[in-house]
Amino acid sequence: MDKFLQLTLTGLTSGAVYALVALGFVLIYKSSDVINFAQGEFLLIGAYLAYFFLGQLGVHWSIGVILTLILAAAMGVVIERLVLRPLIGEPIISVIMVTIGLASLLKAIVGGIWGTNPQIFPAFIPKQEVHIVNAVVTADKLWAIVIALIFLVIFTLFFRYNKEGVAMRAVADDQQAALSVGISVQKIFAWAWSIAAITAAVAGIIVANVLEVSPNLSGVGLHVFPVVILGGLDSIPGALIGAAIIGLLEAYAGGYVGDGSLAQVISYIVLVIILMIRPYGLFGKEIIERV
Amino acid sequence: MMLSLNNIEVIYDDVILVLKGMSMQVDEGQIVALLGANGAGKSTTLKAISGLLKPEDGEVTDGEILFMGEPIHNEEASKIVRKGIFQVMEGRRVFEHLTVEENLKTGAYTRKDRKHIGRDIDMVYDYFPRLKERRKQVAGYLSGGEQQMLAIGRALMATPKLMMLDEPSLGLAPLLVKEIFNIIQRINKERGVTILLVEQNARLALGIADYAYIMESGRIVLEGEPAALADNPDVREFYLGLTEVGKRKSYREVKHYKRRKRWLS
């Protein structure tokens, strides 16, 4: 029983990080139908920027985090302007291929500036142990869950009630019609990419705080594909629930089955199964076809 | 003159010439119909006005489009909507995964007076009571007629000075078409919205228009008051499907010589 509780907590914390990365993923897909393969690299950039400000420059963590988020947002805007705007009107698949290239580019930039060795991150989120019933967890992991939940609520409200949020969904539905009602599609894309970069950066800071900074962090992006496929590529609650399910499955598979190596692949097994039986995910939007 | 197109030329993909010296005028408060066969360039004309050519790689390469005296050709679509021109696109193009009410709100995207939006949504529901019944429903599941109503309602939400409708009768049952055309007339009379109507259904459009233009291969070939046009033998033959005697065309006599479109020579 204790082991179960412990594994559950571990699963939920890794799920929280997945959820943050997945939120950005969903956001970009929702507004532009583009699958951003560079989402994991956005996280990497966020982690290294935070490391740069906190570890190398030694500024106070609050300022460092704010600077990181501002730079992440700026990166989103720049990528939209330089990489995506010239591709407007091209087939979606070309844009998706470009994001794969972008992923390699970002990773190479990080490697070029900071090298490929892991660096110790000056953790600022408290790491003291918290006892919940019989399980032990460090406080920074609990914070990860809280932050993910806060972002979920903000995003849900944003898409339902905010003018720009509704406009983002409109752009996702029909770009030309969105233009015809006066929505600037380019502005919406810039918004989507910078918000996605911000959430990924937040996830990056959390992961860096829990572990360390290393180029391997972008691997989180790989774990997020099963999450968004499971939850539905365009569903915000889906991203969160999918993240929790994948996080828990990985934890249980690691703790209960054999030597734990199943944890590495369990999420992809889920991915294959879900693609076979429910390709739009648990909460994804079905294609509406009037007959 | 509210809107005038002077000799405009539109080219797609740098090579395909679609509008070749197209000129027309729309007076404030009028309903103006733009008729013509498939591929005449009617939709292109509307897109040239509303700025929706760019995403299709089209461009106004010659001539000018003036709206309230200002040149607007090759402006961004969002700027043109802000100036008061709103195009209801062909095929309705509602946002399928948004609810009816959210669709209406997107219509008000460019408006600054946001506190009047609620009042105007009620105004739209007055014109289209059916939309009110379905206001929490996702627009993709509405019937074709309801979607057309929603598309027009969305346009009303922008409080445009000029509303351009691209084939509002497309794919709708005759009774519904009548209802929608009635409402277009009411919007024109009650709200003072100038209307530019593109239609294939010439009879219907001539029935409500104050002035009409007929397009063929990228330019205007005939224009006039609807009554005068309806009497024109060419219009009767080619657009209203009537022979010179005024009967419906009978395919039994289809061997008779074909009337030439004299303006083409």
Coordinates of C-alpha atoms in Angstrom, one line a residue:
Chain A
M1 CA 0.0 0.0 0.0
D2 CA 2.8 2.4 0.9
K3 CA 4.5 1.5 -2.3
F4 CA 1.4 2.2 -4.3
L5 CA 1.0 5.6 -2.7
Q6 CA 4.6 6.4 -3.3
L7 CA 4.4 5.4 -7.0
T8 CA 1.1 7.4 -7.4
L9 CA 2.8 10.5 -6.2
T10 CA 5.8 10.0 -8.4
G11 CA 3.6 9.3 -11.4
L12 CA 1.5 12.4 -10.8
T13 CA 4.6 14.7 -10.5
S14 CA 6.1 13.5 -13.8
G15 CA 2.5 13.7 -15.2
A16 CA 2.5 17.4 -14.1
V17 CA 5.6 18.1 -16.1
Y18 CA 4.2 16.3 -19.1
A19 CA 1.0 18.2 -18.8
L20 CA 2.8 21.6 -19.0
V21 CA 4.6 20.6 -22.1
A22 CA 1.5 19.1 -23.5
L23 CA -0.5 22.3 -22.9
G24 CA 1.8 24.2 -25.3
F25 CA 1.5 21.4 -27.8
V26 CA -2.3 21.4 -27.7
L27 CA -2.3 25.2 -27.9
I28 CA -0.3 25.2 -31.1
Y29 CA -2.3 22.4 -32.6
K30 CA -5.6 24.0 -31.6
S31 CA -4.8 27.3 -33.3
S32 CA -2.8 26.2 -36.3
D33 CA -3.2 22.4 -36.8
V34 CA 0.6 22.2 -36.6
I35 CA 2.2 19.4 -34.6
N36 CA 5.2 21.0 -33.0
F37 CA 8.0 18.5 -32.8
A38 CA 10.2 21.1 -31.1
Q39 CA 8.1 21.3 -28.0
G40 CA 10.6 19.2 -26.0
E41 CA 13.4 21.6 -27.2
F42 CA 11.3 24.5 -26.0
L43 CA 11.5 22.9 -22.5
L44 CA 15.3 22.5 -23.0
I45 CA 15.7 26.2 -23.9
G46 CA 13.6 27.2 -20.8
A47 CA 15.8 25.1 -18.5
Y48 CA 19.1 26.4 -19.9
L49 CA 17.9 30.0 -19.9
A50 CA 17.0 29.7 -16.2
Y51 CA 20.3 28.0 -15.6
F52 CA 22.1 30.9 -17.3
F53 CA 20.3 33.6 -15.2
L54 CA 20.3 31.7 -11.9
G55 CA 23.4 29.6 -12.1
Q56 CA 25.8 31.6 -14.2
L57 CA 24.7 35.2 -13.6
G58 CA 23.5 34.6 -10.1
V59 CA 20.4 36.9 -10.2
H60 CA 17.6 36.4 -7.8
W61 CA 15.3 33.5 -8.8
S62 CA 12.2 35.7 -9.2
I63 CA 14.0 37.9 -11.7
G64 CA 15.6 35.0 -13.3
V65 CA 12.3 33.2 -13.9
I66 CA 10.6 36.3 -15.3
L67 CA 13.5 37.0 -17.7
T68 CA 13.4 33.3 -18.8
L69 CA 9.7 33.5 -19.5
I70 CA 10.1 36.8 -21.4
L71 CA 12.8 35.4 -23.5
A72 CA 10.8 32.2 -24.1
A73 CA 7.9 34.3 -25.3
A74 CA 10.2 36.3 -27.5
M75 CA 11.6 33.1 -29.0
G76 CA 8.0 32.0 -29.8
V77 CA 7.3 35.3 -31.7
V78 CA 10.6 35.1 -33.6
I79 CA 10.0 31.5 -34.6
E80 CA 6.5 32.4 -35.8
R81 CA 7.9 35.4 -37.8
L82 CA 11.0 33.7 -39.3
V83 CA 10.0 30.1 -39.7
L84 CA 6.2 29.8 -39.9
R85 CA 5.1 33.0 -41.6
P86 CA 6.8 32.2 -44.9
L87 CA 5.0 28.9 -44.8
I88 CA 1.5 30.2 -44.6
G89 CA -0.5 28.6 -47.3
E90 CA 1.9 25.7 -47.7
P91 CA 0.7 22.2 -46.8
I92 CA 0.6 21.4 -43.1
I93 CA 3.0 18.6 -43.5
S94 CA 5.8 21.0 -44.7
V95 CA 5.3 23.0 -41.5
I96 CA 5.5 19.9 -39.4
M97 CA 8.7 18.9 -41.1
V98 CA 10.1 22.3 -40.4
T99 CA 9.4 21.9 -36.7
I100 CA 11.5 18.7 -36.7
G101 CA 14.3 20.8 -38.2
L102 CA 13.7 23.4 -35.6
A103 CA 14.1 20.8 -32.9
S104 CA 17.6 19.8 -34.1
L105 CA 18.5 23.5 -34.5
L106 CA 17.5 24.5 -31.0
K107 CA 19.2 21.5 -29.5
A108 CA 22.4 22.3 -31.4
I109 CA 22.3 25.9 -30.2
V110 CA 22.0 24.8 -26.6
G111 CA 24.9 22.3 -27.1
G112 CA 27.0 25.0 -28.8
I113 CA 26.5 27.5 -26.0
W114 CA 26.5 25.4 -22.9
G115 CA 28.1 22.2 -23.9
T116 CA 26.6 18.7 -23.6
N117 CA 27.6 17.9 -20.0
P118 CA 25.0 18.0 -17.3
Q119 CA 25.1 21.1 -15.1
I120 CA 23.9 21.5 -11.6
F121 CA 20.9 23.8 -11.3
P122 CA 20.7 26.2 -8.3
A123 CA 17.4 24.8 -7.1
F124 CA 15.2 27.5 -5.7
I125 CA 12.0 25.6 -5.3
P126 CA 12.3 24.1 -1.8
K127 CA 13.3 20.4 -1.8
Q128 CA 12.5 19.4 1.8
E129 CA 10.7 16.1 2.2
V130 CA 6.9 16.1 2.7
H131 CA 5.2 13.1 4.3
I132 CA 1.8 12.2 3.0
V133 CA 0.4 9.3 5.0
N134 CA 3.3 6.8 4.5
A135 CA 4.8 8.2 1.3
V136 CA 7.6 10.7 1.1
V137 CA 7.9 13.3 -1.7
T138 CA 10.0 16.4 -2.1
A139 CA 8.2 19.7 -2.0
D140 CA 9.3 20.8 -5.5
K141 CA 7.5 17.8 -7.0
L142 CA 4.2 18.9 -5.3
W143 CA 4.7 22.4 -6.6
A144 CA 4.9 20.9 -10.1
I145 CA 1.4 19.5 -9.7
V146 CA 0.1 22.8 -8.3
I147 CA 1.6 24.8 -11.1
A148 CA 0.2 22.4 -13.8
L149 CA -3.3 22.7 -12.3
I150 CA -3.1 26.5 -12.2
F151 CA -2.1 26.6 -15.9
L152 CA -4.9 24.3 -16.7
V153 CA -7.5 26.5 -15.1
I154 CA -6.1 29.7 -16.7
F155 CA -6.1 28.1 -20.2
T156 CA -9.6 26.7 -19.9
L157 CA -11.0 30.1 -18.9
F158 CA -8.9 31.8 -21.6
F159 CA -10.2 29.6 -24.4
R160 CA -13.8 29.8 -23.2
Y161 CA -14.2 33.5 -22.3
N162 CA -11.3 35.6 -23.6
K163 CA -11.8 37.3 -26.9
E164 CA -8.4 36.2 -28.2
G165 CA -8.9 32.7 -26.9
V166 CA -12.2 32.3 -28.8
A167 CA -10.4 33.8 -31.8
M168 CA -7.7 31.2 -31.5
R169 CA -10.3 28.4 -31.7
A170 CA -11.9 30.2 -34.6
V171 CA -8.5 30.2 -36.5
A172 CA -8.1 26.5 -35.7
D173 CA -11.5 25.8 -37.3
D174 CA -11.3 27.8 -40.5
Q175 CA -8.4 30.2 -41.2
Q176 CA -10.0 32.0 -44.1
A177 CA -13.3 32.5 -42.3
A178 CA -11.3 33.9 -39.4
L179 CA -9.6 36.4 -41.8
S180 CA -13.0 37.3 -43.0
V181 CA -14.3 38.3 -39.6
G182 CA -11.2 40.5 -39.1
I183 CA -9.0 38.2 -37.0
S184 CA -5.3 38.6 -37.8
V185 CA -4.2 35.0 -38.2
Q186 CA -0.6 35.9 -37.9
K187 CA -1.1 37.6 -34.6
I188 CA -2.9 34.6 -33.3
F189 CA -0.1 32.3 -34.4
A190 CA 2.4 34.5 -32.6
W191 CA 0.3 34.3 -29.5
A192 CA 0.0 30.5 -29.6
W193 CA 3.7 30.0 -30.2
S194 CA 4.8 32.3 -27.4
I195 CA 2.4 30.9 -24.9
A196 CA 3.5 27.4 -25.8
A197 CA 7.1 28.4 -25.3
I198 CA 6.2 29.9 -22.0
T199 CA 4.5 26.8 -20.6
A200 CA 7.4 24.6 -21.9
A201 CA 9.9 27.0 -20.2
V202 CA 8.0 26.6 -16.9
A203 CA 8.1 22.9 -17.3
G204 CA 11.8 23.2 -18.1
I205 CA 12.5 25.2 -14.9
I206 CA 10.6 22.6 -12.8
V207 CA 12.5 19.7 -14.3
A208 CA 15.8 21.5 -13.9
N209 CA 14.9 22.1 -10.3
V210 CA 14.1 18.5 -9.7
L211 CA 16.9 17.0 -11.6
E212 CA 19.7 19.0 -13.3
V213 CA 20.1 20.7 -16.7
S214 CA 21.3 18.5 -19.5
P215 CA 20.6 18.2 -23.2
N216 CA 18.7 15.0 -22.4
L217 CA 15.8 17.0 -20.9
S218 CA 14.4 17.5 -24.4
G219 CA 13.5 13.8 -24.2
V220 CA 10.5 14.8 -22.2
G221 CA 9.1 16.0 -25.5
L222 CA 9.0 12.3 -26.7
H223 CA 7.0 11.3 -23.7
V224 CA 4.5 14.0 -24.4
F225 CA 3.4 12.6 -27.8
P226 CA 1.7 9.6 -26.2
V227 CA 0.1 12.1 -23.7
V228 CA -1.4 14.3 -26.3
I229 CA -2.5 11.4 -28.6
L230 CA -4.2 9.8 -25.6
G231 CA -5.8 13.0 -24.4
G232 CA -6.7 14.3 -27.8
L233 CA -4.5 16.7 -29.7
D234 CA -6.8 19.6 -29.3
S235 CA -8.2 19.1 -25.8
I236 CA -6.8 21.0 -22.8
P237 CA -8.4 18.8 -20.1
G238 CA -7.3 15.9 -22.3
A239 CA -3.7 17.0 -22.1
L240 CA -3.9 17.0 -18.3
I241 CA -5.7 13.7 -17.9
G242 CA -3.6 12.1 -20.6
A243 CA -0.5 13.4 -18.8
A244 CA -1.7 12.0 -15.4
I245 CA -2.5 8.6 -17.0
I246 CA 0.9 8.3 -18.8
G247 CA 2.8 9.5 -15.7
L248 CA 1.0 7.0 -13.5
L249 CA 1.4 4.2 -15.9
E250 CA 5.1 4.8 -16.2
A251 CA 5.4 4.9 -12.4
Y252 CA 3.4 1.7 -11.8
A253 CA 5.2 -0.1 -14.7
G254 CA 8.5 0.9 -13.2
G255 CA 7.6 -0.1 -9.7
Y256 CA 5.6 -3.3 -10.1
V257 CA 6.7 -5.0 -13.3
G258 CA 10.0 -6.8 -13.6
D259 CA 13.1 -4.7 -13.5
G260 CA 11.3 -1.5 -14.4
S261 CA 12.4 -1.3 -18.0
L262 CA 8.8 -1.5 -19.1
A263 CA 8.4 2.1 -17.8
Q264 CA 10.4 3.2 -20.8
V265 CA 8.1 1.8 -23.4
I266 CA 4.7 1.6 -21.7
S267 CA 3.6 5.0 -23.0
Y268 CA 4.3 4.0 -26.6
I269 CA 2.3 0.9 -26.2
V270 CA -0.6 3.1 -25.1
L271 CA 0.1 5.3 -28.1
V272 CA -0.2 2.4 -30.5
I273 CA -3.4 1.1 -28.9
I274 CA -5.0 4.5 -28.8
L275 CA -4.2 5.1 -32.4
M276 CA -5.9 1.9 -33.3
I277 CA -9.1 2.3 -31.3
R278 CA -9.6 6.0 -30.9
P279 CA -7.3 8.0 -33.1
Y280 CA -8.6 11.4 -32.0
G281 CA -7.9 10.6 -28.4
L282 CA -10.1 10.5 -25.3
F283 CA -11.3 14.1 -25.5
G284 CA -10.2 15.2 -29.0
K285 CA -12.7 16.8 -31.3
E286 CA -14.3 14.6 -33.9
I287 CA -14.5 15.8 -37.4
I288 CA -18.0 17.1 -37.8
E289 CA -19.6 15.8 -40.9
R290 CA -23.2 16.8 -41.7
V291 CA -24.9 14.3 -43.9
Chain B
M1 CA -20.4 56.8 -53.9
M2 CA -19.8 54.3 -51.1
L3 CA -17.7 51.8 -53.0
S4 CA -16.2 52.0 -56.5
L5 CA -14.1 49.6 -58.4
N6 CA -12.2 51.3 -61.2
N7 CA -10.8 49.1 -63.9
I8 CA -9.3 46.6 -61.5
E9 CA -7.2 43.7 -62.6
V10 CA -6.7 40.6 -60.5
I11 CA -4.0 38.0 -61.1
Y12 CA -3.6 34.7 -59.2
D13 CA -0.2 33.1 -58.8
D14 CA 1.4 35.8 -60.9
V15 CA 0.0 34.4 -64.1
I16 CA -3.7 33.8 -64.1
L17 CA -5.6 36.9 -65.1
V18 CA -9.1 36.6 -63.5
L19 CA -10.5 40.2 -63.5
K20 CA -9.8 42.2 -66.6
G21 CA -10.7 45.8 -66.1
M22 CA -13.6 45.3 -63.8
S23 CA -15.6 48.4 -62.8
M24 CA -18.6 48.8 -60.7
Q25 CA -20.2 51.2 -58.2
V26 CA -22.2 50.6 -55.0
D27 CA -24.3 53.5 -53.6
E28 CA -24.9 53.9 -49.9
G29 CA -28.1 52.2 -48.7
Q30 CA -28.7 50.2 -51.9
I31 CA -28.9 46.5 -52.6
V32 CA -26.7 45.8 -55.6
A33 CA -26.7 42.4 -57.3
L34 CA -23.7 41.0 -59.1
L35 CA -24.7 38.2 -61.4
G36 CA -22.9 35.9 -63.8
A37 CA -22.1 32.4 -64.7
N38 CA -19.6 30.1 -62.9
G39 CA -16.1 31.3 -63.2
A40 CA -17.1 34.8 -64.3
G41 CA -15.1 36.3 -61.4
K42 CA -17.8 37.2 -59.0
S43 CA -16.2 35.7 -55.9
T44 CA -12.9 37.1 -56.9
T45 CA -14.4 40.5 -57.1
L46 CA -15.7 40.2 -53.6
K47 CA -12.4 38.9 -52.3
A48 CA -10.5 41.7 -54.0
I49 CA -12.7 44.1 -52.1
S50 CA -12.5 42.4 -48.7
G51 CA -8.8 41.6 -48.8
L52 CA -9.2 37.9 -48.9
L53 CA -7.2 37.4 -52.1
K54 CA -3.8 37.3 -50.4
P55 CA -4.1 33.9 -48.7
E56 CA -5.1 32.5 -52.2
D57 CA -2.0 34.1 -53.8
G58 CA -4.2 36.6 -55.6
E59 CA -3.3 40.3 -56.1
V60 CA -4.9 43.5 -57.4
T61 CA -2.4 44.5 -60.0
D62 CA -4.1 47.4 -61.7
G63 CA -6.9 49.9 -61.1
E64 CA -8.2 51.0 -57.7
I65 CA -10.9 50.1 -55.2
L66 CA -12.2 53.1 -53.3
F67 CA -14.3 52.8 -50.1
M68 CA -15.7 56.0 -48.8
G69 CA -13.1 57.8 -51.0
E70 CA -10.2 55.8 -49.6
P71 CA -8.2 53.3 -51.6
I72 CA -8.4 49.9 -50.0
H73 CA -7.0 47.5 -52.6
N74 CA -4.3 45.1 -51.3
E75 CA -5.0 46.1 -47.7
E76 CA -5.0 43.5 -44.9
A77 CA -8.4 41.8 -44.5
S78 CA -8.5 42.7 -40.8
K79 CA -8.1 46.4 -41.6
I80 CA -10.9 46.3 -44.2
V81 CA -13.3 44.7 -41.7
R82 CA -12.4 47.6 -39.4
K83 CA -13.3 50.1 -42.1
G84 CA -16.8 48.6 -42.3
I85 CA -16.8 46.0 -45.1
F86 CA -17.8 42.5 -44.1
Q87 CA -17.9 39.5 -46.5
V88 CA -20.2 36.6 -45.9
M89 CA -18.2 33.9 -47.7
E90 CA -19.6 31.3 -50.1
G91 CA -20.5 28.1 -48.4
R92 CA -21.3 29.7 -45.1
R93 CA -18.0 29.0 -43.4
V94 CA -19.2 29.1 -39.8
F95 CA -16.7 28.0 -37.1
E96 CA -17.9 24.4 -36.7
H97 CA -16.6 23.6 -33.3
L98 CA -17.7 26.9 -31.7
T99 CA -21.2 27.3 -30.3
V100 CA -23.7 29.6 -32.1
E101 CA -23.1 32.3 -29.5
E102 CA -19.3 32.1 -29.8
N103 CA -19.6 32.3 -33.6
L104 CA -21.6 35.5 -33.1
K105 CA -18.9 36.9 -30.8
T106 CA -16.2 36.3 -33.3
G107 CA -18.1 38.5 -35.6
A108 CA -17.7 41.3 -33.1
Y109 CA -13.9 40.7 -32.9
T110 CA -12.9 44.0 -34.4
R111 CA -15.4 46.1 -32.4
K112 CA -14.3 48.6 -29.9
D113 CA -17.7 49.2 -28.2
R114 CA -17.6 45.8 -26.4
K115 CA -20.4 46.6 -24.0
H116 CA -23.0 46.7 -26.7
I117 CA -22.2 43.2 -27.9
G118 CA -24.8 41.5 -25.7
R119 CA -27.5 43.9 -27.0
D120 CA -26.5 43.1 -30.6
I121 CA -26.6 39.4 -30.1
D122 CA -30.2 39.8 -29.0
M123 CA -30.8 41.9 -32.2
V124 CA -29.4 39.0 -34.3
Y125 CA -31.7 36.6 -32.4
D126 CA -34.6 38.9 -33.3
Y127 CA -33.9 38.4 -37.0
F128 CA -33.2 34.7 -36.6
P129 CA -35.2 33.3 -33.7
R130 CA -34.0 29.8 -34.7
L131 CA -30.5 30.7 -33.7
K132 CA -31.6 31.6 -30.2
E133 CA -33.1 28.1 -29.7
R134 CA -29.7 26.7 -30.6
R135 CA -27.4 29.2 -29.1
K136 CA -25.5 26.7 -26.9
Q137 CA -25.1 24.2 -29.7
V138 CA -22.0 23.6 -31.7
A139 CA -22.4 25.3 -35.1
G140 CA -21.2 22.3 -37.1
Y141 CA -24.4 20.4 -36.3
L142 CA -26.8 23.1 -37.5
S143 CA -28.7 22.6 -40.8
G144 CA -27.4 24.4 -43.9
G145 CA -30.1 27.1 -43.6
E146 CA -29.3 27.7 -40.0
Q147 CA -25.6 28.0 -40.8
Q148 CA -26.4 30.6 -43.4
M149 CA -28.4 32.5 -40.9
L150 CA -25.5 32.2 -38.5
A151 CA -23.1 33.5 -41.1
I152 CA -25.3 36.5 -41.8
G153 CA -25.8 37.0 -38.0
R154 CA -22.0 36.9 -37.5
A155 CA -21.7 39.6 -40.2
L156 CA -24.3 41.8 -38.4
M157 CA -22.3 41.5 -35.2
A158 CA -19.5 43.5 -36.9
T159 CA -22.0 46.4 -37.6
P160 CA -20.7 46.8 -41.1
K161 CA -21.5 49.6 -43.4
L162 CA -21.3 47.3 -46.4
M163 CA -22.2 43.6 -46.2
M164 CA -21.1 41.4 -49.2
L165 CA -23.0 38.1 -49.5
D166 CA -21.5 35.4 -51.7
E167 CA -24.3 33.1 -52.9
P168 CA -26.4 33.0 -49.8
S169 CA -28.9 30.7 -51.6
L170 CA -26.3 28.0 -52.3
G171 CA -27.6 24.5 -51.5
L172 CA -30.7 25.7 -49.6
A173 CA -34.3 24.7 -49.9
P174 CA -36.4 27.2 -51.9
L175 CA -38.5 28.2 -48.8
L176 CA -35.4 28.9 -46.8
V177 CA -33.9 30.9 -49.6
K178 CA -37.0 33.1 -49.6
E179 CA -36.8 33.6 -45.8
I180 CA -33.1 34.5 -46.0
F181 CA -33.7 36.9 -48.8
N182 CA -36.5 38.6 -46.9
I183 CA -34.2 39.1 -44.0
I184 CA -31.4 40.5 -46.2
Q185 CA -34.0 43.0 -47.4
R186 CA -35.0 43.8 -43.8
I187 CA -31.4 44.3 -42.8
N188 CA -30.9 46.7 -45.6
K189 CA -34.1 48.7 -44.8
E190 CA -34.0 48.6 -41.0
R191 CA -30.3 48.8 -40.3
G192 CA -29.3 50.8 -43.3
V193 CA -26.6 48.3 -44.2
T194 CA -25.6 48.5 -47.9
I195 CA -25.6 45.1 -49.5
L196 CA -23.6 43.7 -52.4
L197 CA -25.1 40.4 -53.4
V198 CA -23.5 37.8 -55.6
E199 CA -25.9 35.3 -56.9
Q200 CA -26.4 32.5 -59.4
N201 CA -30.1 32.7 -58.9
A202 CA -30.7 35.8 -61.1
R203 CA -34.4 35.9 -60.8
L204 CA -34.2 36.0 -57.0
A205 CA -31.5 38.6 -56.9
L206 CA -33.1 40.9 -59.4
G207 CA -36.3 40.7 -57.3
I208 CA -34.7 42.5 -54.3
A209 CA -31.9 44.5 -55.9
D210 CA -31.9 48.3 -56.6
Y211 CA -29.3 48.0 -59.3
A212 CA -27.6 45.0 -60.9
Y213 CA -24.4 44.2 -62.8
I214 CA -23.8 41.2 -65.0
M215 CA -20.3 39.8 -65.2
E216 CA -18.7 37.6 -67.8
S217 CA -15.1 36.5 -68.1
G218 CA -13.7 39.0 -65.7
R219 CA -15.6 42.2 -66.5
I220 CA -19.0 43.8 -66.4
V221 CA -20.9 43.3 -69.6
L222 CA -24.3 44.6 -68.7
E223 CA -25.7 46.8 -66.0
G224 CA -28.9 48.6 -65.1
E225 CA -32.1 48.7 -63.0
P226 CA -33.4 45.2 -62.4
A227 CA -36.6 45.8 -64.3
A228 CA -34.7 47.0 -67.4
L229 CA -32.3 44.0 -67.2
A230 CA -35.2 41.6 -66.8
D231 CA -36.6 42.9 -70.1
N232 CA -33.3 42.6 -71.9
P233 CA -33.6 39.7 -74.3
D234 CA -30.0 38.6 -73.7
V235 CA -30.5 38.5 -69.9
R236 CA -33.8 36.6 -70.4
E237 CA -32.2 34.0 -72.5
F238 CA -28.9 33.5 -70.6
Y239 CA -29.7 34.2 -67.0
L240 CA -33.4 33.8 -66.5
G241 CA -33.9 30.8 -68.9
L242 CA -36.7 32.3 -70.8
T243 CA -37.1 32.4 -74.6
E244 CA -38.1 35.5 -76.4
V245 CA -41.8 34.6 -76.2
G246 CA -41.5 34.5 -72.5
K247 CA -42.2 30.9 -72.0
R248 CA -39.9 28.5 -70.2
K249 CA -37.4 27.1 -72.6
S250 CA -38.5 23.8 -74.0
Y251 CA -35.9 21.3 -74.8
R252 CA -38.0 19.9 -77.6
E253 CA -37.1 22.8 -79.7
V254 CA -33.5 22.8 -78.6
K255 CA -32.3 22.6 -82.2
H256 CA -33.2 26.2 -82.8
Y257 CA -30.2 28.5 -83.5
K258 CA -28.3 29.6 -80.4
R259 CA -28.4 33.1 -79.5
R260 CA -24.9 34.6 -79.5
K261 CA -23.6 36.5 -76.6
R262 CA -23.0 39.6 -78.7
W263 CA -20.9 41.4 -76.1
L264 CA -18.2 38.8 -76.5
S265 CA -17.3 39.7 -80.1

